[in-house]
Amino acid sequence: MCREIFGKSGSEETHMKKRRNSLILRALLTAVVVAAVLAGLQRVLMPKYTGADREGSMIGEYYSQEKDHDVIFIGDCEVYTNFSPAVLWEEYGINSYIRGSAEQLIWQSYYLAEETFTYEKPKVLVFNVLSMMFDEPQRESYNRMTLDGMRWSVSKIKCIEASMTEEENFIEYVFPILRFHDRWSELTKEDFTKAWKKDPVTFNGYYMRVDILPAENIPEERKLGDYRFGENAYSYLDKLTELCREEGVELVLIKAPSLYPPWYDEWDQQIVEYAEIHGLKYYNLLDAAEEIGLDYSTDTYDAGLHLNLSGAEKLSRYFGAILAEDCGLQDRRQERELALKWEEKLKAYREEIRRQKTLTDDGADR
Amino acid sequence: MKRRIVMIYVGLLSGIVLCSGGCGTEANAGKDRIVAKVLADASAAPISEEAQDPGEGSLQQEEEEETDYVNGEEYVFPVGEVTLRTDMDADEAVEELGEYKSVFKAPSCAGEGTSYIYTYDSFEIETYPTEEGKNLIGYIILRDDTVATAEGIDLSMTRSDVIQTYGSGYEEAQNSITYEKNGTKLNFIFDGEELSSIEYVSAVIG
């Protein structure tokens, strides 16, 4: 009672202070442990993108690479299935990487390019122009396959903002557990074993398929009410052109030789004009299919949407000559350290060809 | 104190688990909407609207109804004995329609099913997948003048025929006009004054 009236003794004050510090420490520790548990849960609950949706793993694989590429490809499935960096190296000594992802929209390509240039300055950036057909955000499932793999940076934040559909929330990209918590009931063993580490699904960004499904019954083109590319798409093409100019990287536009979805003459004309106005190289590789030697009865794995290994290697041989001759890229096969790295990559590439061919011969899926 | 910390952990984890269960329905509903929009074709430019009930427009139900195409609540495409509308079950429709000329498959790069394009003599049906594994009709495209809309417009007609029949309540793009009725869209594309394409478009995907 006296203490309450006349104040606390010195030792009690010290005791209170210690107790307060201890409480703060425990609260902090609790917060750290809870954050760690949530982070672990998030890892487990997020899609692993190693099955039929493995395209979602592609963007993240870039970060573990040596950043010394001569060429970076950006764009949608028409880049990651149609070009083989292994062939570009073997035949031209060009060190390349494909930063492709499923239905990569042009604003995503732009921010991926911006992010890539913070790691390295390639001599050439190759952009597949099919995505000019989209002028606004499309689908969350595809957004996720590009955005979830990106490392946090200002580019990623801007990329999320540019890509989100009305149903999406920025916070769900910051804390994917908020989006994927309902996956708990469909978790498999893989969600735990691949939560922290998973095998790469590409070879320098190239998604290999050796199986064949001949192109037939390609649908007649749907007529469009308006063939003009949208303002938003054009604004990002302008930004990409400007970014490359500022960074001293040559921007090369291509249209990959996929038969579907259709590439309209009206679209092609707009890209031809854009390239002329801005002094860019543009290669319509669809028109060059015969010259490339593509045979759509053997060189595609899904009836003309994407090339298989045989088609991708033919196209890469053809395009490698363009990169070497028109863009002046040097043969780097004499660089010992780089050559050794590629030797390892080529070994894995050939092993995968053997593995897939065995599966195909056995009639199994890839 | 230790007990309190343990209680906090247990409380938090229980919260997460409960939320996982409790929020699942809502979250799944959101995901359904997303998947329903996936890939009618790789070239589609979807609009974000909620998917209709796939069972709503079944052929069986259609047969039971007295058909009033012109004054109906939706734009429908009558072909023979079958009435097609967007967002109806495509597998049932294909079965009812009988033999098609060809089919083209376009699998989703996001691993979320396949869209199919069925080509018939005078028209084409394009489907889109739902998360429940159903295929719904995304587009119906009239390819020649042997078939017509329920209101009697075919590809031999002109812009003024269309406007005379459907009225002035349309949305206009560079070479096309679009009419919308209860979530179904009817798109007329012109080459000058002549009609060059007629499309029924699902409001879910495009």
XYZ file of C-alpha atoms in Angstrom:
572
model
C 0.000 0.000 0.000
C 2.811 2.345 0.937
C 4.567 1.536 -2.325
C 1.479 2.457 -4.286
C 1.378 5.782 -2.483
C 5.043 6.665 -2.490
C 6.112 5.150 -5.875
C 7.971 2.068 -6.910
C 11.385 1.117 -5.674
C 14.381 1.223 -8.064
C 14.659 -2.549 -8.266
C 11.002 -2.906 -9.132
C 11.364 -0.343 -11.918
C 14.256 -2.350 -13.332
C 12.170 -5.459 -13.035
C 9.273 -3.792 -14.877
C 11.625 -2.566 -17.591
C 13.055 -6.064 -18.039
C 9.571 -7.495 -18.165
C 8.546 -4.931 -20.790
C 11.631 -5.661 -22.893
C 11.007 -9.358 -22.562
C 7.418 -8.882 -23.721
C 8.520 -6.836 -26.730
C 11.131 -9.452 -27.588
C 8.596 -12.251 -27.328
C 6.085 -10.317 -29.434
C 8.753 -9.745 -32.080
C 9.778 -13.370 -31.965
C 6.154 -14.416 -32.273
C 5.687 -12.121 -35.255
C 8.803 -13.579 -36.918
C 7.697 -17.156 -36.314
C 4.159 -16.459 -37.536
C 5.542 -14.715 -40.643
C 7.841 -17.692 -41.285
C 4.964 -20.145 -40.880
C 2.782 -18.103 -43.241
C 5.626 -17.808 -45.748
C 6.107 -21.576 -45.594
C 2.387 -22.168 -46.050
C 2.379 -19.759 -48.967
C 5.180 -21.710 -50.633
C 3.252 -24.937 -50.217
C -0.087 -23.514 -51.335
C 1.118 -21.709 -54.457
C 0.805 -23.598 -57.771
C 4.105 -25.283 -58.677
C 3.682 -25.025 -62.449
C 5.426 -28.305 -63.133
C 2.562 -30.246 -64.752
C 0.407 -29.301 -67.721
C 0.790 -25.668 -66.681
C 4.607 -25.745 -66.553
C 4.729 -22.552 -68.631
C 4.201 -20.756 -65.314
C 7.725 -21.717 -64.231
C 9.515 -20.077 -67.128
C 9.882 -16.474 -66.025
C 11.488 -17.426 -62.705
C 14.124 -19.656 -64.293
C 15.950 -16.681 -65.764
C 17.313 -15.450 -62.441
C 19.618 -18.415 -61.897
C 21.302 -17.847 -65.279
C 24.603 -16.129 -65.978
C 23.621 -12.731 -67.350
C 25.797 -12.466 -70.421
C 23.394 -12.976 -73.303
C 23.764 -11.566 -76.797
C 20.072 -11.975 -77.531
C 16.984 -11.980 -75.335
C 13.665 -13.082 -76.813
C 10.499 -11.716 -75.228
C 6.904 -12.598 -75.995
C 4.274 -15.274 -75.745
C 4.265 -19.007 -76.490
C 5.387 -18.243 -80.034
C 8.884 -17.511 -78.718
C 9.383 -20.160 -76.057
C 8.249 -23.051 -78.255
C 9.615 -21.895 -81.592
C 13.244 -20.929 -80.933
C 16.031 -23.121 -79.596
C 18.942 -21.222 -77.973
C 20.904 -24.501 -78.073
C 20.914 -24.389 -81.889
C 21.799 -20.691 -81.924
C 24.825 -21.538 -79.790
C 25.865 -24.721 -81.572
C 25.628 -23.298 -85.056
C 26.335 -19.589 -84.632
C 27.974 -19.200 -81.225
C 25.133 -16.875 -80.162
C 24.358 -16.881 -76.450
C 20.628 -16.329 -76.097
C 17.798 -16.648 -73.612
C 14.020 -16.653 -74.025
C 12.006 -14.685 -71.463
C 8.716 -15.982 -72.766
C 5.506 -16.861 -70.967
C 2.016 -18.006 -71.850
C -0.038 -15.242 -73.458
C 2.545 -12.657 -72.462
C 0.916 -9.305 -73.122
C 2.914 -6.417 -74.556
C 3.005 -4.441 -71.290
C 4.380 -7.573 -69.605
C 7.009 -7.885 -72.347
C 7.901 -4.240 -71.823
C 8.376 -4.560 -68.057
C 10.252 -7.837 -68.476
C 12.594 -6.069 -70.882
C 12.992 -3.198 -68.424
C 13.771 -5.657 -65.642
C 16.149 -7.693 -67.826
C 18.161 -4.557 -68.635
C 18.835 -4.070 -64.929
C 20.657 -7.423 -65.010
C 22.311 -7.277 -68.417
C 22.442 -5.412 -71.709
C 22.009 -7.841 -74.605
C 22.937 -6.675 -78.079
C 19.540 -7.616 -79.491
C 16.045 -7.856 -78.033
C 13.687 -9.940 -80.185
C 9.983 -9.251 -79.668
C 7.182 -11.372 -81.137
C 4.414 -9.007 -82.231
C 1.382 -11.297 -81.898
C 0.491 -9.751 -78.534
C -0.251 -6.429 -80.269
C -3.710 -7.898 -80.820
C -4.528 -7.404 -77.124
C -5.223 -3.907 -75.879
C -6.357 -4.606 -72.338
C -5.754 -7.057 -69.493
C -7.090 -10.516 -70.245
C -7.073 -13.372 -67.740
C -5.779 -13.905 -64.246
C -4.531 -17.427 -64.933
C -2.192 -16.155 -67.648
C -1.209 -13.057 -65.653
C -0.110 -15.303 -62.815
C 2.078 -17.363 -65.134
C 4.100 -14.267 -65.968
C 3.905 -12.231 -62.781
C 4.327 -14.801 -60.011
C 7.728 -15.805 -61.391
C 9.107 -12.236 -61.485
C 11.334 -11.085 -58.665
C 10.137 -8.066 -56.742
C 11.219 -4.827 -58.361
C 9.674 -1.551 -59.502
C 9.194 -3.230 -62.901
C 7.187 -6.032 -61.312
C 4.964 -3.607 -59.426
C 4.254 -1.631 -62.589
C 3.746 -4.849 -64.519
C 1.131 -6.065 -62.019
C -0.668 -2.723 -62.165
C -0.728 -2.816 -65.966
C -1.871 -6.450 -66.109
C -4.586 -6.817 -63.475
C -8.141 -7.526 -64.563
C -11.011 -5.959 -62.636
C -11.418 -9.058 -60.476
C -7.794 -9.065 -59.314
C -6.255 -7.342 -56.298
C -2.701 -6.093 -55.982
C -2.466 -7.416 -52.429
C -2.981 -10.962 -53.733
C 0.200 -10.626 -55.750
C 2.089 -9.373 -52.700
C 0.671 -12.174 -50.540
C -0.295 -14.988 -52.936
C -1.534 -17.015 -49.954
C -4.618 -14.775 -50.004
C -5.332 -15.972 -53.536
C -4.309 -19.600 -53.257
C -5.352 -20.516 -49.691
C -8.230 -22.570 -51.087
C -5.769 -24.953 -52.735
C -5.314 -26.707 -49.382
C -7.824 -29.390 -50.343
C -6.067 -30.216 -53.613
C -2.460 -30.298 -52.381
C -0.323 -33.158 -53.652
C 3.033 -34.545 -52.593
C 4.602 -32.324 -55.243
C 3.350 -29.189 -53.497
C 5.578 -30.064 -50.561
C 8.600 -31.543 -52.376
C 8.742 -28.670 -54.880
C 7.881 -25.862 -52.499
C 11.484 -24.631 -52.281
C 13.257 -26.151 -55.244
C 12.132 -27.574 -58.544
C 13.863 -28.714 -61.704
C 13.943 -26.302 -64.642
C 11.303 -26.871 -67.293
C 13.141 -25.082 -70.109
C 16.502 -24.933 -71.833
C 17.464 -21.239 -71.708
C 13.757 -20.489 -71.827
C 13.016 -22.951 -74.649
C 10.158 -25.345 -73.969
C 10.960 -28.574 -75.767
C 8.417 -30.911 -77.340
C 9.485 -33.687 -79.703
C 6.046 -35.167 -80.426
C 4.202 -34.567 -83.683
C 0.611 -33.605 -84.382
C 0.293 -32.575 -88.034
C -1.402 -29.277 -88.829
C -4.748 -29.918 -90.429
C -8.200 -28.372 -90.395
C -6.819 -24.931 -89.592
C -9.990 -22.848 -89.200
C -10.821 -20.139 -91.665
C -9.878 -16.696 -90.315
C -12.558 -14.963 -88.322
C -13.320 -11.597 -89.860
C -12.830 -8.643 -87.539
C -14.847 -5.486 -87.246
C -11.693 -3.482 -86.622
C -8.177 -4.536 -87.575
C -6.413 -1.587 -85.989
C -4.174 -2.387 -83.016
C -5.267 -0.608 -79.854
C -3.809 2.603 -78.457
C -2.589 0.916 -75.301
C -0.745 -1.763 -77.261
C 0.869 0.884 -79.453
C 1.889 2.949 -76.426
C 3.797 -0.024 -74.985
C 5.408 -0.743 -78.351
C 6.533 2.899 -78.358
C 7.869 2.509 -74.819
C 9.702 -0.678 -75.753
C 11.251 1.025 -78.786
C 12.318 3.975 -76.651
C 13.663 1.777 -73.848
C 15.824 -0.205 -76.262
C 17.083 3.002 -77.862
C 18.034 4.438 -74.465
C 19.765 1.229 -73.409
C 21.601 0.787 -76.697
C 19.884 -2.535 -77.420
C 18.712 -3.298 -80.955
C 14.978 -4.100 -81.003
C 14.042 -6.665 -83.637
C 10.376 -7.398 -84.339
C 9.290 -10.825 -85.511
C 6.131 -12.749 -86.217
C 6.815 -16.400 -85.436
C 5.604 -18.992 -87.956
C 2.656 -20.365 -85.973
C -0.418 -21.063 -88.099
C -2.977 -20.297 -85.415
C -4.185 -17.891 -84.088
C -4.362 -16.090 -87.436
C -2.002 -13.246 -88.274
C -4.022 -10.947 -90.521
C -2.515 -9.067 -93.468
C -3.974 -5.892 -91.993
C -2.022 -6.498 -88.784
C 1.142 -7.284 -90.674
C 0.880 -4.051 -92.647
C 0.676 -2.027 -89.429
C 3.850 -3.640 -88.101
C 5.645 -3.134 -91.428
C 4.742 0.560 -91.280
C 5.714 0.865 -87.620
C 9.089 -0.746 -88.276
C 9.728 1.584 -91.226
C 8.823 4.701 -89.272
C 10.983 3.727 -86.285
C 13.897 2.247 -88.205
C 13.413 -1.254 -86.817
C 13.974 -4.624 -88.438
C 10.824 -6.713 -88.824
C 10.793 -10.329 -89.974
C 7.523 -12.061 -90.788
C 8.736 -15.639 -90.346
C 5.293 -17.005 -91.140
C 5.710 -15.768 -94.695
C 9.186 -17.348 -94.750
C 7.960 -20.814 -93.675
C 8.844 -22.400 -97.016
C 12.286 -20.816 -97.102
C 12.875 -21.986 -93.525
C 11.932 -25.493 -94.646
C 9.048 -25.908 -92.243
C 6.793 -28.854 -92.907
C 3.660 -28.452 -90.833
C 2.882 -32.143 -91.140
C 5.971 -33.000 -89.081
C 7.226 -29.792 -87.435
C 4.448 -29.018 -84.972
C 3.249 -30.807 -81.839
C -0.248 -29.337 -81.710
C -1.508 -28.985 -85.261
C 0.153 -25.694 -86.103
C -0.094 -23.619 -82.920
C 3.493 -24.282 -81.863
C 6.545 -25.857 -83.466
C 8.038 -29.037 -82.073
C 11.772 -29.649 -81.690
C 12.256 -30.356 -85.375
C 10.461 -27.138 -86.355
C 12.141 -25.023 -83.669
C 15.599 -26.216 -84.744
C 14.879 -25.402 -88.403
C 13.605 -21.960 -87.464
C 16.578 -21.311 -85.172
C 19.047 -22.210 -87.928
C 17.293 -19.774 -90.245
C 16.986 -16.993 -87.670
C 20.535 -17.511 -86.393
C 21.807 -16.540 -89.840
C 19.724 -13.350 -89.665
C 21.091 -12.504 -86.215
C 24.659 -13.121 -87.350
C 24.454 -11.382 -90.706
C 21.841 -8.635 -90.305
C 22.484 -7.837 -86.635
C 26.228 -8.489 -86.747
C 26.376 -10.861 -83.774
C 29.771 -12.470 -83.287
C 30.506 -16.168 -82.881
C 31.503 -16.678 -79.218
C 32.296 -20.389 -79.318
C 35.962 -19.570 -78.714
C 35.168 -18.167 -75.246
C 36.293 -21.068 -73.101
C 34.233 -20.420 -69.979
C 31.029 -19.811 -71.927
C 31.701 -22.819 -74.158
C 32.064 -25.040 -71.085
C 28.741 -23.833 -69.700
C 27.060 -24.524 -73.004
C 28.621 -27.964 -73.169
C 26.776 -28.822 -69.959
C 23.541 -27.286 -71.229
C 23.782 -29.148 -74.524
C 24.293 -32.401 -72.661
C 21.068 -31.842 -70.704
C 19.306 -30.744 -73.907
C 20.280 -33.947 -75.724
C 19.340 -36.093 -72.737
C 15.891 -34.517 -72.725
C 15.517 -35.194 -76.457
C 16.366 -38.857 -75.818
C 13.979 -39.025 -72.854
C 11.079 -37.496 -74.745
C 11.709 -39.619 -77.839
C 11.638 -42.766 -75.729
C 8.324 -41.646 -74.227
C 6.933 -40.766 -77.645
C 8.041 -44.118 -79.067
C 6.315 -45.828 -76.138
C 3.183 -43.869 -76.928
C 3.241 -42.017 -73.613
C 2.801 -38.303 -73.111
C 5.872 -36.082 -72.790
C 3.571 -16.968 -20.996
C 4.684 -19.954 -23.000
C 1.143 -21.200 -22.945
C -0.038 -17.830 -24.268
C 2.417 -17.938 -27.184
C 1.367 -21.474 -28.048
C -2.256 -20.346 -27.931
C -1.458 -17.498 -30.336
C 0.171 -19.926 -32.816
C -2.683 -22.374 -32.541
C -5.195 -19.554 -32.938
C -3.474 -18.181 -36.031
C -3.088 -21.558 -37.695
C -6.689 -22.469 -36.890
C -7.731 -19.156 -38.390
C -5.869 -19.947 -41.584
C -7.321 -23.442 -41.791
C -10.842 -22.218 -41.022
C -10.462 -19.435 -43.533
C -9.241 -22.007 -46.064
C -12.400 -23.986 -45.589
C -14.801 -21.139 -45.064
C -13.530 -18.918 -47.824
C -13.179 -21.777 -50.251
C -16.601 -21.486 -51.770
C -16.295 -17.804 -52.470
C -12.755 -18.136 -53.742
C -13.712 -21.031 -55.962
C -16.593 -19.062 -57.320
C -14.126 -16.370 -58.295
C -11.847 -18.933 -59.871
C -14.761 -20.406 -61.826
C -15.399 -17.036 -63.338
C -11.767 -16.765 -64.323
C -11.531 -20.228 -65.815
C -14.801 -19.819 -67.640
C -13.148 -16.982 -69.490
C -10.035 -18.880 -70.396
C -9.272 -19.330 -74.001
C -12.245 -19.386 -76.193
C -9.471 -19.061 -78.636
C -6.029 -17.680 -78.389
C -7.202 -14.700 -80.383
C -10.224 -13.789 -78.306
C -10.454 -10.503 -76.459
C -12.611 -11.474 -73.500
C -14.820 -9.158 -71.524
C -15.091 -9.799 -67.815
C -18.624 -10.849 -67.086
C -19.945 -13.678 -65.038
C -20.475 -17.020 -66.719
C -24.036 -18.054 -67.235
C -25.365 -21.273 -65.855
C -24.147 -23.832 -68.382
C -27.304 -25.855 -67.986
C -29.546 -22.905 -68.695
C -29.685 -23.333 -72.411
C -29.772 -27.105 -72.826
C -31.215 -28.555 -75.998
C -33.654 -30.700 -74.080
C -35.112 -27.650 -72.418
C -35.188 -25.957 -75.797
C -37.252 -28.741 -77.310
C -39.822 -28.380 -74.576
C -40.288 -24.678 -75.186
C -42.458 -23.048 -77.780
C -39.853 -21.318 -79.922
C -40.268 -17.627 -80.587
C -36.912 -16.713 -82.091
C -37.613 -13.141 -83.065
C -39.195 -11.986 -79.829
C -37.106 -14.286 -77.645
C -35.010 -13.102 -74.763
C -31.693 -13.942 -76.367
C -30.164 -14.002 -79.820
C -30.295 -17.599 -81.021
C -29.280 -19.359 -84.219
C -31.792 -21.914 -85.467
C -30.246 -24.563 -87.691
C -32.515 -27.398 -88.790
C -34.159 -28.853 -85.722
C -31.544 -27.442 -83.397
C -31.405 -24.026 -81.798
C -27.944 -22.817 -80.860
C -27.054 -20.045 -78.487
C -23.791 -18.937 -76.959
C -22.777 -20.298 -73.542
C -24.860 -23.447 -73.985
C -23.317 -26.897 -73.611
C -21.250 -27.378 -76.762
C -20.915 -31.157 -76.457
C -24.682 -31.582 -76.414
C -25.050 -29.197 -79.333
C -22.430 -31.031 -81.395
C -24.140 -34.332 -80.710
C -27.499 -32.932 -81.799
C -26.066 -31.328 -84.929
C -24.602 -34.595 -86.194
C -21.570 -34.903 -88.432
C -19.230 -31.919 -88.722
C -16.745 -31.277 -91.519
C -13.714 -30.884 -89.267
C -12.617 -30.058 -85.745
C -9.600 -28.050 -84.613
C -8.267 -28.223 -81.070
C -6.524 -25.310 -79.365
C -5.201 -26.344 -75.930
C -4.715 -23.682 -73.276
C -1.115 -22.693 -72.497
C -2.279 -22.276 -68.900
C -3.209 -25.957 -68.726
C -6.872 -25.132 -68.357
C -8.561 -27.239 -70.987
C -8.967 -27.022 -74.719
C -11.130 -24.963 -76.992
C -12.585 -26.671 -80.066
C -13.593 -25.215 -83.400
C -16.197 -27.356 -85.173
C -16.686 -26.558 -88.830
C -19.994 -27.409 -90.518
C -21.027 -26.768 -94.110
C -22.328 -23.252 -93.542
C -21.296 -22.274 -90.047
C -18.697 -22.771 -87.355
C -18.886 -23.263 -83.584
C -16.057 -22.348 -81.266
C -16.071 -23.594 -77.690
C -14.436 -22.598 -74.421
C -13.753 -24.792 -71.387
C -15.030 -24.340 -67.857
C -13.369 -25.521 -64.682
C -16.034 -28.181 -64.276
C -14.788 -29.776 -67.496
C -17.681 -28.596 -69.641
C -17.322 -27.050 -73.084
C -19.602 -24.117 -73.773
C -20.223 -22.312 -77.051
C -18.160 -19.129 -77.327
C -18.811 -18.174 -80.939
C -21.147 -19.200 -83.736
C -19.986 -17.889 -87.096
C -22.188 -17.992 -90.187
C -20.025 -18.714 -93.222
C -22.412 -18.539 -96.196
C -25.883 -17.348 -97.173
C -27.577 -20.740 -96.932
C -28.094 -20.078 -93.231
C -29.641 -17.051 -91.557
C -30.199 -15.541 -88.149
C -33.502 -16.234 -86.391
C -34.636 -12.829 -87.606
C -33.879 -13.722 -91.220
C -30.589 -11.961 -91.946
C -28.049 -13.824 -94.089
C -24.753 -12.987 -95.754
C -26.339 -11.917 -99.052
C -27.854 -8.870 -97.332
C -26.666 -5.355 -96.618
C -26.107 -2.977 -93.735
C -29.490 -1.325 -94.241
C -31.234 -4.737 -94.159
C -29.609 -5.399 -90.796
C -30.550 -2.029 -89.311
C -34.074 -2.293 -90.694
C -34.464 -5.661 -88.979
C -32.671 -5.089 -85.693
C -33.092 -1.358 -85.211
C -30.695 1.387 -84.251
C -29.755 0.156 -80.787
C -26.316 -1.111 -81.761
C -22.704 -0.474 -80.858
C -20.524 0.465 -83.786
C -16.883 -0.351 -84.507
C -14.841 0.442 -87.618
C -16.524 -2.149 -89.898
C -19.099 -3.751 -87.656
C -22.174 -3.238 -85.571
C -23.103 -5.277 -82.487
C -26.481 -5.865 -80.904
C -26.769 -7.177 -77.360
C -29.751 -8.871 -75.713
C -29.598 -10.404 -72.231
C -25.923 -11.290 -72.367
C -25.963 -12.587 -75.950
C -24.233 -10.620 -78.670
C -24.893 -10.601 -82.372
C -22.116 -9.083 -84.426
C -22.450 -8.022 -88.083
C -19.240 -7.320 -89.987
C -19.334 -5.431 -93.290
C -17.203 -5.037 -96.333
C -18.419 -1.615 -97.411
C -22.216 -1.906 -97.339
C -22.236 -5.675 -97.881
C -22.378 -8.119 -95.000
C -19.198 -10.205 -94.813
C -19.671 -12.060 -91.527
C -22.315 -12.765 -88.902
C -21.219 -13.893 -85.460
C -22.977 -14.839 -82.256
C -20.526 -13.997 -79.476
C -20.602 -15.100 -75.868
C -20.633 -12.177 -73.467
C -18.447 -14.286 -71.171
C -15.508 -14.427 -73.523
C -15.754 -11.668 -76.054
